[in-house]
Tab-separated table of C-alpha atoms in Angstrom:
chain	number	residue	atom	x	y	z
A	30	MET	CA	-2.309	-21.097	-0.692
A	31	VAL	CA	-5.228	-18.532	-1.117
A	32	GLU	CA	-6.586	-17.756	-4.878
A	33	SER	CA	-5.129	-14.299	-6.157
A	34	LYS	CA	-7.435	-12.996	-8.884
A	35	PRO	CA	-8.045	-8.415	-10.383
A	36	GLN	CA	-11.298	-7.069	-8.353
A	37	PRO	CA	-11.955	-3.688	-8.470
A	38	LEU	CA	-11.166	-0.765	-6.111
A	39	PHE	CA	-13.718	2.891	-5.914
A	40	GLY	CA	-16.262	1.354	-7.599
A	41	GLY	CA	-14.380	-0.882	-10.776
A	42	CYS	CA	-12.712	2.683	-11.662
A	43	ILE	CA	-9.838	0.417	-10.589
A	44	GLY	CA	-8.291	-2.395	-10.557
A	45	CYS	CA	-5.805	-4.799	-9.610
A	46	VAL	CA	-4.986	-8.284	-7.969
A	47	PHE	CA	-5.484	-8.834	-4.510
A	48	PRO	CA	-6.626	-12.380	-2.627
A	49	VAL	CA	-9.676	-13.040	-2.689
A	50	ASP	CA	-10.581	-13.898	0.982
A	51	MET	CA	-9.596	-9.258	1.979
A	52	VAL	CA	-12.522	-8.340	3.155
A	53	ASP	CA	-13.362	-4.771	1.626
A	54	VAL	CA	-13.149	-2.660	5.176
A	55	SER	CA	-15.856	-0.023	4.280
A	56	THR	CA	-18.609	-3.466	5.065
A	57	LEU	CA	-17.146	-3.287	8.810
A	58	ARG	CA	-17.064	0.789	9.361
A	59	GLN	CA	-16.901	4.183	7.809
A	60	VAL	CA	-13.687	4.259	5.296
A	61	PRO	CA	-12.570	7.879	4.290
A	62	ASP	CA	-14.132	8.272	0.600
A	63	HIS	CA	-10.750	8.562	-1.047
A	64	GLN	CA	-9.049	5.024	-0.023
A	65	GLU	CA	-9.982	1.366	-0.184
A	66	VAL	CA	-9.601	-1.265	2.223
A	67	ARG	CA	-9.146	-4.892	2.823
A	68	VAL	CA	-7.696	-7.180	5.695
A	69	ARG	CA	-7.399	-10.809	5.867
A	70	VAL	CA	-9.760	-10.730	8.800
A	71	GLU	CA	-8.798	-15.353	8.232
A	72	GLY	CA	-6.274	-17.301	7.531
A	73	GLU	CA	-2.995	-16.780	6.602
A	74	PRO	CA	-1.236	-13.900	8.041
A	75	LEU	CA	-3.264	-13.124	9.859
A	76	ARG	CA	-4.453	-8.952	10.510
A	77	GLN	CA	-3.028	-8.229	6.412
A	78	THR	CA	-3.670	-4.694	5.354
A	79	MET	CA	-3.815	-2.948	1.785
A	80	ILE	CA	-4.756	0.557	1.789
A	81	VAL	CA	-5.478	2.249	-1.122
A	82	ASP	CA	-4.860	6.080	-0.888
A	83	LEU	CA	-5.545	8.349	-3.535
A	84	LEU	CA	-4.164	11.211	-2.741
A	85	GLU	CA	-3.224	14.885	-4.084
A	86	MET	CA	0.173	14.884	-6.055
A	87	VAL	CA	2.805	17.153	-3.725
A	88	SER	CA	4.671	19.580	-5.414
A	89	GLU	CA	7.873	17.456	-5.276
A	90	PRO	CA	8.367	16.439	-8.628
A	91	ASP	CA	11.402	14.752	-7.677
A	92	MET	CA	10.519	10.177	-6.862
A	93	ASP	CA	12.473	9.695	-3.809
A	94	LYS	CA	12.033	12.465	-1.762
A	95	ALA	CA	7.750	12.213	-2.614
A	96	LEU	CA	7.694	8.258	-0.911
A	97	THR	CA	9.587	9.454	1.385
A	98	HIS	CA	6.893	12.289	2.272
A	99	HIS	CA	4.391	9.922	1.996
A	100	LEU	CA	5.954	7.329	4.361
A	101	LYS	CA	6.868	9.961	6.702
A	102	ASP	CA	2.915	10.919	6.863
A	103	LEU	CA	1.761	6.828	7.428
A	104	MET	CA	4.353	6.508	9.821
A	105	LEU	CA	2.759	8.656	11.788
A	106	SER	CA	-0.790	6.676	11.870
A	107	LEU	CA	1.941	2.757	12.419
A	108	GLU	CA	3.425	4.385	15.596
A	109	PRO	CA	6.961	3.434	14.930
A	110	GLU	CA	9.024	2.780	18.252
A	111	GLN	CA	11.850	2.014	15.334
A	112	GLY	CA	12.150	1.486	11.850
A	113	GLN	CA	14.315	-0.386	8.980
A	114	GLU	CA	14.433	0.515	5.679
A	115	LEU	CA	14.975	-2.431	3.468
A	116	SER	CA	15.010	-1.866	0.724
A	117	ARG	CA	13.789	1.779	-2.097
A	118	GLN	CA	13.026	0.557	-5.996
A	119	LEU	CA	11.638	2.178	-8.859
A	120	VAL	CA	8.986	-0.105	-9.855
A	121	PRO	CA	10.479	-1.926	-12.846
A	122	ILE	CA	7.230	-1.481	-15.262
A	123	PRO	CA	8.524	-0.723	-18.385
A	124	LYS	CA	7.122	2.579	-19.998
A	125	GLN	CA	4.924	1.465	-21.314
A	126	VAL	CA	2.792	-0.321	-19.892
A	127	CYS	CA	2.873	2.024	-17.009
A	128	GLU	CA	1.420	4.314	-18.736
A	129	ALA	CA	-1.309	2.727	-20.579
A	130	ARG	CA	-2.758	1.283	-17.242
A	131	LEU	CA	-1.703	4.866	-15.929
A	132	GLY	CA	-1.136	6.904	-18.214
A	133	LYS	CA	1.645	9.277	-20.043
A	134	GLY	CA	4.365	10.234	-17.831
A	135	SER	CA	3.618	7.780	-14.332
A	136	ARG	CA	5.513	6.322	-12.541
A	137	VAL	CA	5.861	4.394	-10.207
A	138	MET	CA	8.222	3.849	-6.799
A	139	SER	CA	8.491	1.438	-3.337
A	140	CYS	CA	10.199	1.213	-0.374
A	141	THR	CA	10.117	-1.974	1.435
A	142	HIS	CA	10.831	-1.780	5.830
A	143	ARG	CA	10.698	-3.848	9.069
A	144	LEU	CA	8.762	-2.111	11.818
A	145	LYS	CA	8.506	-2.852	14.959
A	146	THR	CA	5.234	-1.462	16.923
A	147	THR	CA	3.233	-1.067	20.391
A	148	ARG	CA	0.443	0.397	19.003
A	149	GLY	CA	-2.632	-1.191	19.926
A	150	ARG	CA	-0.699	-2.536	23.182
A	151	LYS	CA	-0.744	0.553	25.781
A	152	GLY	CA	1.529	0.875	28.498
A	153	THR	CA	3.439	-2.133	27.130
A	154	THR	CA	7.494	-2.133	27.861
A	155	ASP	CA	7.353	-5.450	28.144
A	156	GLU	CA	9.586	-5.947	24.865
A	157	SER	CA	7.751	-9.377	24.238
A	158	GLU	CA	5.001	-7.800	23.987
A	159	ALA	CA	6.168	-5.845	20.374
A	160	GLU	CA	5.078	-7.005	16.973
A	161	ILE	CA	7.139	-6.648	14.224
A	162	VAL	CA	5.601	-5.528	10.817
A	163	TYR	CA	6.917	-5.268	7.685
A	164	LEU	CA	5.478	-2.161	5.200
A	165	HIS	CA	5.323	-2.506	1.935
A	166	LEU	CA	4.064	0.899	0.170
A	167	ALA	CA	4.330	1.857	-3.464
A	168	LEU	CA	3.520	5.944	-4.917
A	169	LEU	CA	2.123	5.688	-7.926
A	170	ARG	CA	2.727	9.123	-9.751
A	171	VAL	CA	-0.147	9.618	-11.393
A	172	PRO	CA	0.582	13.442	-13.852
A	173	ARG	CA	-3.007	12.800	-15.672
A	174	ALA	CA	-4.672	12.529	-12.267
A	175	THR	CA	-2.353	15.918	-10.699
A	176	SER	CA	-3.188	12.199	-8.232
A	177	ASP	CA	-0.317	9.991	-6.671
A	178	ILE	CA	-2.248	7.374	-5.239
A	179	VAL	CA	-0.329	4.725	-2.102
A	180	VAL	CA	-0.236	1.438	-2.061
A	181	SER	CA	1.191	0.059	1.058
A	182	VAL	CA	0.404	-3.428	2.506
A	183	THR	CA	0.984	-3.434	6.081
A	184	THR	CA	1.610	-7.363	6.854
A	185	PRO	CA	2.500	-8.559	10.810
A	186	VAL	CA	5.041	-11.032	11.626
A	187	ALA	CA	4.781	-14.388	13.491
A	188	LYS	CA	8.420	-14.071	14.644
A	189	VAL	CA	10.931	-11.223	16.207
A	190	ASN	CA	13.909	-12.322	14.408
A	191	ASP	CA	11.584	-12.824	11.020
A	192	THR	CA	14.042	-12.184	7.931
A	193	VAL	CA	11.529	-12.303	4.921
A	194	PRO	CA	9.518	-9.402	3.922
A	195	GLU	CA	5.780	-10.999	4.353
A	196	GLY	CA	3.529	-9.405	1.992
A	197	GLN	CA	5.728	-9.485	-1.075
A	198	ASP	CA	4.053	-11.179	-2.941
A	199	LEU	CA	0.537	-9.787	-2.268
A	200	PHE	CA	2.097	-5.989	-3.221
A	201	ARG	CA	3.745	-7.172	-5.707
A	202	ALA	CA	1.079	-8.040	-8.157
A	203	ALA	CA	-1.220	-5.380	-6.659
A	204	VAL	CA	1.219	-2.580	-7.925
A	205	GLY	CA	2.276	-4.279	-11.346
A	206	THR	CA	-1.662	-5.113	-12.415
A	207	PHE	CA	-2.744	-1.920	-10.752
A	208	ALA	CA	-4.606	0.040	-13.502
A	209	ILE	CA	-7.003	2.798	-13.752
A	210	LEU	CA	-9.409	1.648	-15.644
A	211	ASP	CA	-12.444	4.861	-14.901
A	212	TRP	CA	-10.337	8.218	-15.599
A	213	GLY	CA	-14.327	9.781	-14.393
A	214	LEU	CA	-12.960	8.931	-10.632
A	215	PHE	CA	-10.721	11.845	-10.720
A	216	GLY	CA	-13.514	14.337	-11.962
A	217	GLU	CA	-14.250	15.468	-15.234
A	218	GLY	CA	-11.692	16.304	-17.631
A	219	VAL	CA	-8.999	13.950	-16.582
């Protein structure tokens, strides 16, 4: 099993725990300034990806509806043929811990989806070419910075009938330890 440890994101302004073997995609290609992308290019599960997006807070005050808004945006880029939501819940992080890491009034909600996609396999109609991907998505609502931080972990699964939500441990560790270390990331006076 690969070691996970606290690692910096956004130049050290944010920190969370994730596997040390995940490669910073910005060393391979250009990544938008509001995004951090890590991918596993060796070992298992191969091509597992973690993306952290710093986004403007959507106007929807209801966490469930705000999560759905961000999920719809992500689904447009994943282009799944079909999907099934496996779970949706407020993440049980004690209020004082959540506010210490993310600021006053912060909340976290997550969902897990099992998706079937042929993305990257254009023109194929062969069912055996479809790929099953587990998507774990968290919305970290940060009122102090008027931001929604979206953390997603996608994990391709080898077997179509696999029922274990792959990537769950990485996702829980990253979200459960996520902390804003330097509020200057969000601008002056935040």
